mmCIF file with all atom_site columns, C-alpha atoms in Angstrom:
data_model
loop_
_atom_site.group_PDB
_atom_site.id
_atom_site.type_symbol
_atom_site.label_atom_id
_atom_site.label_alt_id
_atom_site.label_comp_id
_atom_site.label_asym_id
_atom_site.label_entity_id
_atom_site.label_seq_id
_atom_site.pdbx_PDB_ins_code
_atom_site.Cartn_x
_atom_site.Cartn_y
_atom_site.Cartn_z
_atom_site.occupancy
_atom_site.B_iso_or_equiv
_atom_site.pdbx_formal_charge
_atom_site.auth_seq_id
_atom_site.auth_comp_id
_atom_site.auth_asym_id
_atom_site.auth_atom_id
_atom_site.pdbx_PDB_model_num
ATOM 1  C CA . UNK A 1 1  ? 6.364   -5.568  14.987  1.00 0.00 ? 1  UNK A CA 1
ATOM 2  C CA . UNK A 1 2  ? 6.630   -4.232  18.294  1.00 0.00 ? 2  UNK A CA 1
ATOM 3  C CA . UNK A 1 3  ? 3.430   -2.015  18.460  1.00 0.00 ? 3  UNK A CA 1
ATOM 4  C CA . UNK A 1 4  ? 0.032   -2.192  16.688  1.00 0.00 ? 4  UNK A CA 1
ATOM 5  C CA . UNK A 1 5  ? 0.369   -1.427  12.993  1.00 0.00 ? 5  UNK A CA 1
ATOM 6  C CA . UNK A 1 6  ? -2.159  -0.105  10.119  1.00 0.00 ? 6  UNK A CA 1
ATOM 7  C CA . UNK A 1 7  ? -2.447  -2.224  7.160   1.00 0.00 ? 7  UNK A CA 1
ATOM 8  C CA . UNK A 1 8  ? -1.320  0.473   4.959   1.00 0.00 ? 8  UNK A CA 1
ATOM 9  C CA . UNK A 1 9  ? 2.115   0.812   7.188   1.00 0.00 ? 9  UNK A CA 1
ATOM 10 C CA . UNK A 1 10 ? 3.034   -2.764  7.343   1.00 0.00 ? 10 UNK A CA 1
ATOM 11 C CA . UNK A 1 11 ? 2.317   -2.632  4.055   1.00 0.00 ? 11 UNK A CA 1
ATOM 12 C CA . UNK A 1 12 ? 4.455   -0.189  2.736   1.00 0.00 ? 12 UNK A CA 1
ATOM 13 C CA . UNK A 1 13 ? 7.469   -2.018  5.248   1.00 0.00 ? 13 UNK A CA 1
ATOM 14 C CA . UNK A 1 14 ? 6.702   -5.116  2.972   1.00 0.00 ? 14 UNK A CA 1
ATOM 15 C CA . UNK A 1 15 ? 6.831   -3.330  -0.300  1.00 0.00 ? 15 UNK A CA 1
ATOM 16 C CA . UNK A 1 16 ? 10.408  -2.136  0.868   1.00 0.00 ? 16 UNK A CA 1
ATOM 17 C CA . UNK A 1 17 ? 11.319  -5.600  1.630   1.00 0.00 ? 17 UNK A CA 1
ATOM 18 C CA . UNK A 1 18 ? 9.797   -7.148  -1.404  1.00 0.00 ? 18 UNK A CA 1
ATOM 19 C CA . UNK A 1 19 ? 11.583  -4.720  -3.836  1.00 0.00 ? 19 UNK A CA 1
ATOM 20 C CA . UNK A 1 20 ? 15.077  -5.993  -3.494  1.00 0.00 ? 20 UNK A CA 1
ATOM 21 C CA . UNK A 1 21 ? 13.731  -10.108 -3.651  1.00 0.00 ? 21 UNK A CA 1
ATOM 22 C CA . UNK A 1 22 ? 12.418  -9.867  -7.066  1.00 0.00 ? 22 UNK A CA 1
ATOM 23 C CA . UNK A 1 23 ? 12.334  -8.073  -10.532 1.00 0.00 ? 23 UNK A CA 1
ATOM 24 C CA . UNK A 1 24 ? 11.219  -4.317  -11.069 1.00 0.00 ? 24 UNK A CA 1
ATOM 25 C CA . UNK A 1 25 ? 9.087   -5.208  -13.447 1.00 0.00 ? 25 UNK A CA 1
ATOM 26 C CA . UNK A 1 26 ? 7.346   -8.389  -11.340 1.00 0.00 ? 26 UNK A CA 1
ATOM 27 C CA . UNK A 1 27 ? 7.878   -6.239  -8.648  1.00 0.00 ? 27 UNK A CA 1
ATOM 28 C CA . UNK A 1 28 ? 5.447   -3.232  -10.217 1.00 0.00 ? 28 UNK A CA 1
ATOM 29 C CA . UNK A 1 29 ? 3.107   -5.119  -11.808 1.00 0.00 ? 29 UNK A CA 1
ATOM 30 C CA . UNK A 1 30 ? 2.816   -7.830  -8.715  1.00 0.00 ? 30 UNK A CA 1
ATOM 31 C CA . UNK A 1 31 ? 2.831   -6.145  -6.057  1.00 0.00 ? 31 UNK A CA 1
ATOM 32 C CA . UNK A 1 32 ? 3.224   -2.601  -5.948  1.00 0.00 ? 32 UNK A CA 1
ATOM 33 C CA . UNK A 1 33 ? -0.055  -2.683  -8.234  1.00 0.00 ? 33 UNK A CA 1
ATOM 34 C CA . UNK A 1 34 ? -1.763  -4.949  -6.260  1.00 0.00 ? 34 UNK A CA 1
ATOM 35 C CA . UNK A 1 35 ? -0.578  -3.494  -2.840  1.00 0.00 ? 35 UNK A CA 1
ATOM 36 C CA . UNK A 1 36 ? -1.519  0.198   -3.652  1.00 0.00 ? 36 UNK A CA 1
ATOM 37 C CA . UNK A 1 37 ? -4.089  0.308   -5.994  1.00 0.00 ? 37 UNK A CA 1
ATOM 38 C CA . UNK A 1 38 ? -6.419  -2.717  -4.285  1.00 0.00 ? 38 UNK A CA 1
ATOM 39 C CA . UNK A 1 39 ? -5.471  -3.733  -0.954  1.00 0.00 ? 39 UNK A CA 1
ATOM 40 C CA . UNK A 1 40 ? -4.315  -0.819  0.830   1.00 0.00 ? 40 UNK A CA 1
ATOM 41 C CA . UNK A 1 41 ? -7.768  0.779   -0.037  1.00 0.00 ? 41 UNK A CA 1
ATOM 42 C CA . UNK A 1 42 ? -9.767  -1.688  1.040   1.00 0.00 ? 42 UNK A CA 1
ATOM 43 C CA . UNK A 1 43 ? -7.714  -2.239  4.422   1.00 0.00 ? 43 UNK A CA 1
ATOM 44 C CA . UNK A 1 44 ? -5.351  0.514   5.233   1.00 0.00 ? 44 UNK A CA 1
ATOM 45 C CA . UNK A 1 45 ? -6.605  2.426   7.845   1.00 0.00 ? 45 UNK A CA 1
ATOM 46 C CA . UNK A 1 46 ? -7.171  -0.651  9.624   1.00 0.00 ? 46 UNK A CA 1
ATOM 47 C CA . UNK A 1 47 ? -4.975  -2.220  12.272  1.00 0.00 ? 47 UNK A CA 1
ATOM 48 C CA . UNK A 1 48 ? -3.772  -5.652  10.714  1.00 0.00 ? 48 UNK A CA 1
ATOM 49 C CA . UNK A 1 49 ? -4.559  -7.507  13.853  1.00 0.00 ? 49 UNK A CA 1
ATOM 50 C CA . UNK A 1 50 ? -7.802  -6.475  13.648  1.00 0.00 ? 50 UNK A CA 1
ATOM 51 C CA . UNK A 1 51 ? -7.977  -7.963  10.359  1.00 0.00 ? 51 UNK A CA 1
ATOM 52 C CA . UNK A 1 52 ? -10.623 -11.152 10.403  1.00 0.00 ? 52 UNK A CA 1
ATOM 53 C CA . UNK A 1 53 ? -9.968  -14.260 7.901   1.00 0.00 ? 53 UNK A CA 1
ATOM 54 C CA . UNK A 1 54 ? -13.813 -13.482 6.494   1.00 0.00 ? 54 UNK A CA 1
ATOM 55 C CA . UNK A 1 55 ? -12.850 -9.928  5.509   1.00 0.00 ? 55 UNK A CA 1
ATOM 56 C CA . UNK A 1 56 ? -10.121 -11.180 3.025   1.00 0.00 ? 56 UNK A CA 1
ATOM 57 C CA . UNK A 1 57 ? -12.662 -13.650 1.845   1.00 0.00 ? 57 UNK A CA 1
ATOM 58 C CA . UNK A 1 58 ? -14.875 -11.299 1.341   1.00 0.00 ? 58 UNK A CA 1
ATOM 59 C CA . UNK A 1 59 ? -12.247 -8.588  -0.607  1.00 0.00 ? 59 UNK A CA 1
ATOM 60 C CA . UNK A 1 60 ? -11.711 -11.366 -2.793  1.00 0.00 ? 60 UNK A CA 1
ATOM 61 C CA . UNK A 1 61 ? -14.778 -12.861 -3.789  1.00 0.00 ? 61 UNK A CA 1
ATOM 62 C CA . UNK A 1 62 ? -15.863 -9.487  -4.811  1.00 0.00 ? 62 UNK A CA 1
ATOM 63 C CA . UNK A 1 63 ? -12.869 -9.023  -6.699  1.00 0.00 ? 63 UNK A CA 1
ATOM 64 C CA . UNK A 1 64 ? -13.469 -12.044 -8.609  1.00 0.00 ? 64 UNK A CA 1
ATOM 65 C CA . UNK A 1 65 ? -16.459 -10.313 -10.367 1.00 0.00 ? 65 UNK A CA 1
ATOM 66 C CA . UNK A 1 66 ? -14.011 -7.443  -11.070 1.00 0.00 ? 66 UNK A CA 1
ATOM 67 C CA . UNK A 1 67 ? -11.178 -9.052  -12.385 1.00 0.00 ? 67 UNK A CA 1
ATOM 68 C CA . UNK A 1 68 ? -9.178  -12.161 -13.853 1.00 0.00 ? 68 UNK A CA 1
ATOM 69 C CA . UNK A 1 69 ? -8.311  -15.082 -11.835 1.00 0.00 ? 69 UNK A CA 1
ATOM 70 C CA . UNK A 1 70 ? -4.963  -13.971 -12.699 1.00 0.00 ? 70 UNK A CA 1
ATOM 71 C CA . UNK A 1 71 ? -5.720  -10.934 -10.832 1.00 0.00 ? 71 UNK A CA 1
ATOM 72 C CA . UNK A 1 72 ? -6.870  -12.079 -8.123  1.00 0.00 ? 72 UNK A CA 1
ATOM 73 C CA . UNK A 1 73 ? -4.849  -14.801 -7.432  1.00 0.00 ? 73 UNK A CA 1
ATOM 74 C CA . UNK A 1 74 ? -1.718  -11.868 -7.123  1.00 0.00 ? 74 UNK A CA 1
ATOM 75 C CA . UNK A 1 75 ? -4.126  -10.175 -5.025  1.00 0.00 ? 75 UNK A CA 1
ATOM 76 C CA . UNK A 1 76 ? -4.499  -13.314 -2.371  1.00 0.00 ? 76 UNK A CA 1
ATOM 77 C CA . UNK A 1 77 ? -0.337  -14.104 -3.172  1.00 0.00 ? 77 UNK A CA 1
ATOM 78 C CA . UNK A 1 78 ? 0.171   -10.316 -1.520  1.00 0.00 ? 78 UNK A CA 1
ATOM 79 C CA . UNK A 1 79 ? -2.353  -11.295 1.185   1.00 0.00 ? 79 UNK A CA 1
ATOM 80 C CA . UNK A 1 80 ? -0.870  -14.107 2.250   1.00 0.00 ? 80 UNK A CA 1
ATOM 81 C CA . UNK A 1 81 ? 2.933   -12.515 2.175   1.00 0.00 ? 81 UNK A CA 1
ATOM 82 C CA . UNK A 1 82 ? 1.621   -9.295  3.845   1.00 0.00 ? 82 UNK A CA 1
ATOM 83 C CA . UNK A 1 83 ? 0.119   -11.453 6.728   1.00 0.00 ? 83 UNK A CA 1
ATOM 84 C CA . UNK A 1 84 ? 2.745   -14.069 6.825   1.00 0.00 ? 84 UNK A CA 1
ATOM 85 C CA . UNK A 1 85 ? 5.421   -12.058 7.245   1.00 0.00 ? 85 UNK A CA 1
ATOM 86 C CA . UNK A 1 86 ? 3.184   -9.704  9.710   1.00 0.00 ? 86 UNK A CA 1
ATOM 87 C CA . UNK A 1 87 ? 3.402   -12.855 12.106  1.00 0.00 ? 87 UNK A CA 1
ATOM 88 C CA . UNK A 1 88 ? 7.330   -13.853 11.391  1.00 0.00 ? 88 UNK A CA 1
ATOM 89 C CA . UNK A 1 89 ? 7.697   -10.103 12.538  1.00 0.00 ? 89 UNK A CA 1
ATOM 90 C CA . UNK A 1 90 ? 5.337   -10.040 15.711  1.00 0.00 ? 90 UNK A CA 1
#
């Protein structure tokens, strides 16, 4: 990434590359769900390198009360892509 990026862009870049690495219907219910209907809510009009450790923790301990473990285990699996990949990318 060559300039500073909202969560809610990079995110949708990693959706695109996510979609071709896995199944549609993993790919839906995994991610895309996860991606649009949590995470880019709580974080997408910020800029991801802006984005402080504590805040995730603090997305997902709240999320615990909302959901499975199940859940929220996809939600911190997106996380950690979204912000691995983020720094492979610069």
């Amino acid at each position: 990434m060559e300039k500073r990026i909202k969560f809610n862009e990079w995110a949708a870049e990693w959706l695109r590359m996510k979609s071709g690495m896995v199944k549609s219907n993993t790919f839906e219910a995994t991610y895309r769900n996860s991606v649009d209907n949590h995470l880019v809510p709580e974080f997408g009009c910020m800029f991801i390198d802006e984005i402080k450790p504590i805040e995730l923790q603090i997305f997902l301990n709240l999320m615990v009360g909302k959901y499975s473990t199940d859940t929220v285990k996809k939600f911190k699996s997106c996380l950690n892509q979204l912000f691995e990949e983020a720094v492979w990318n610069g």
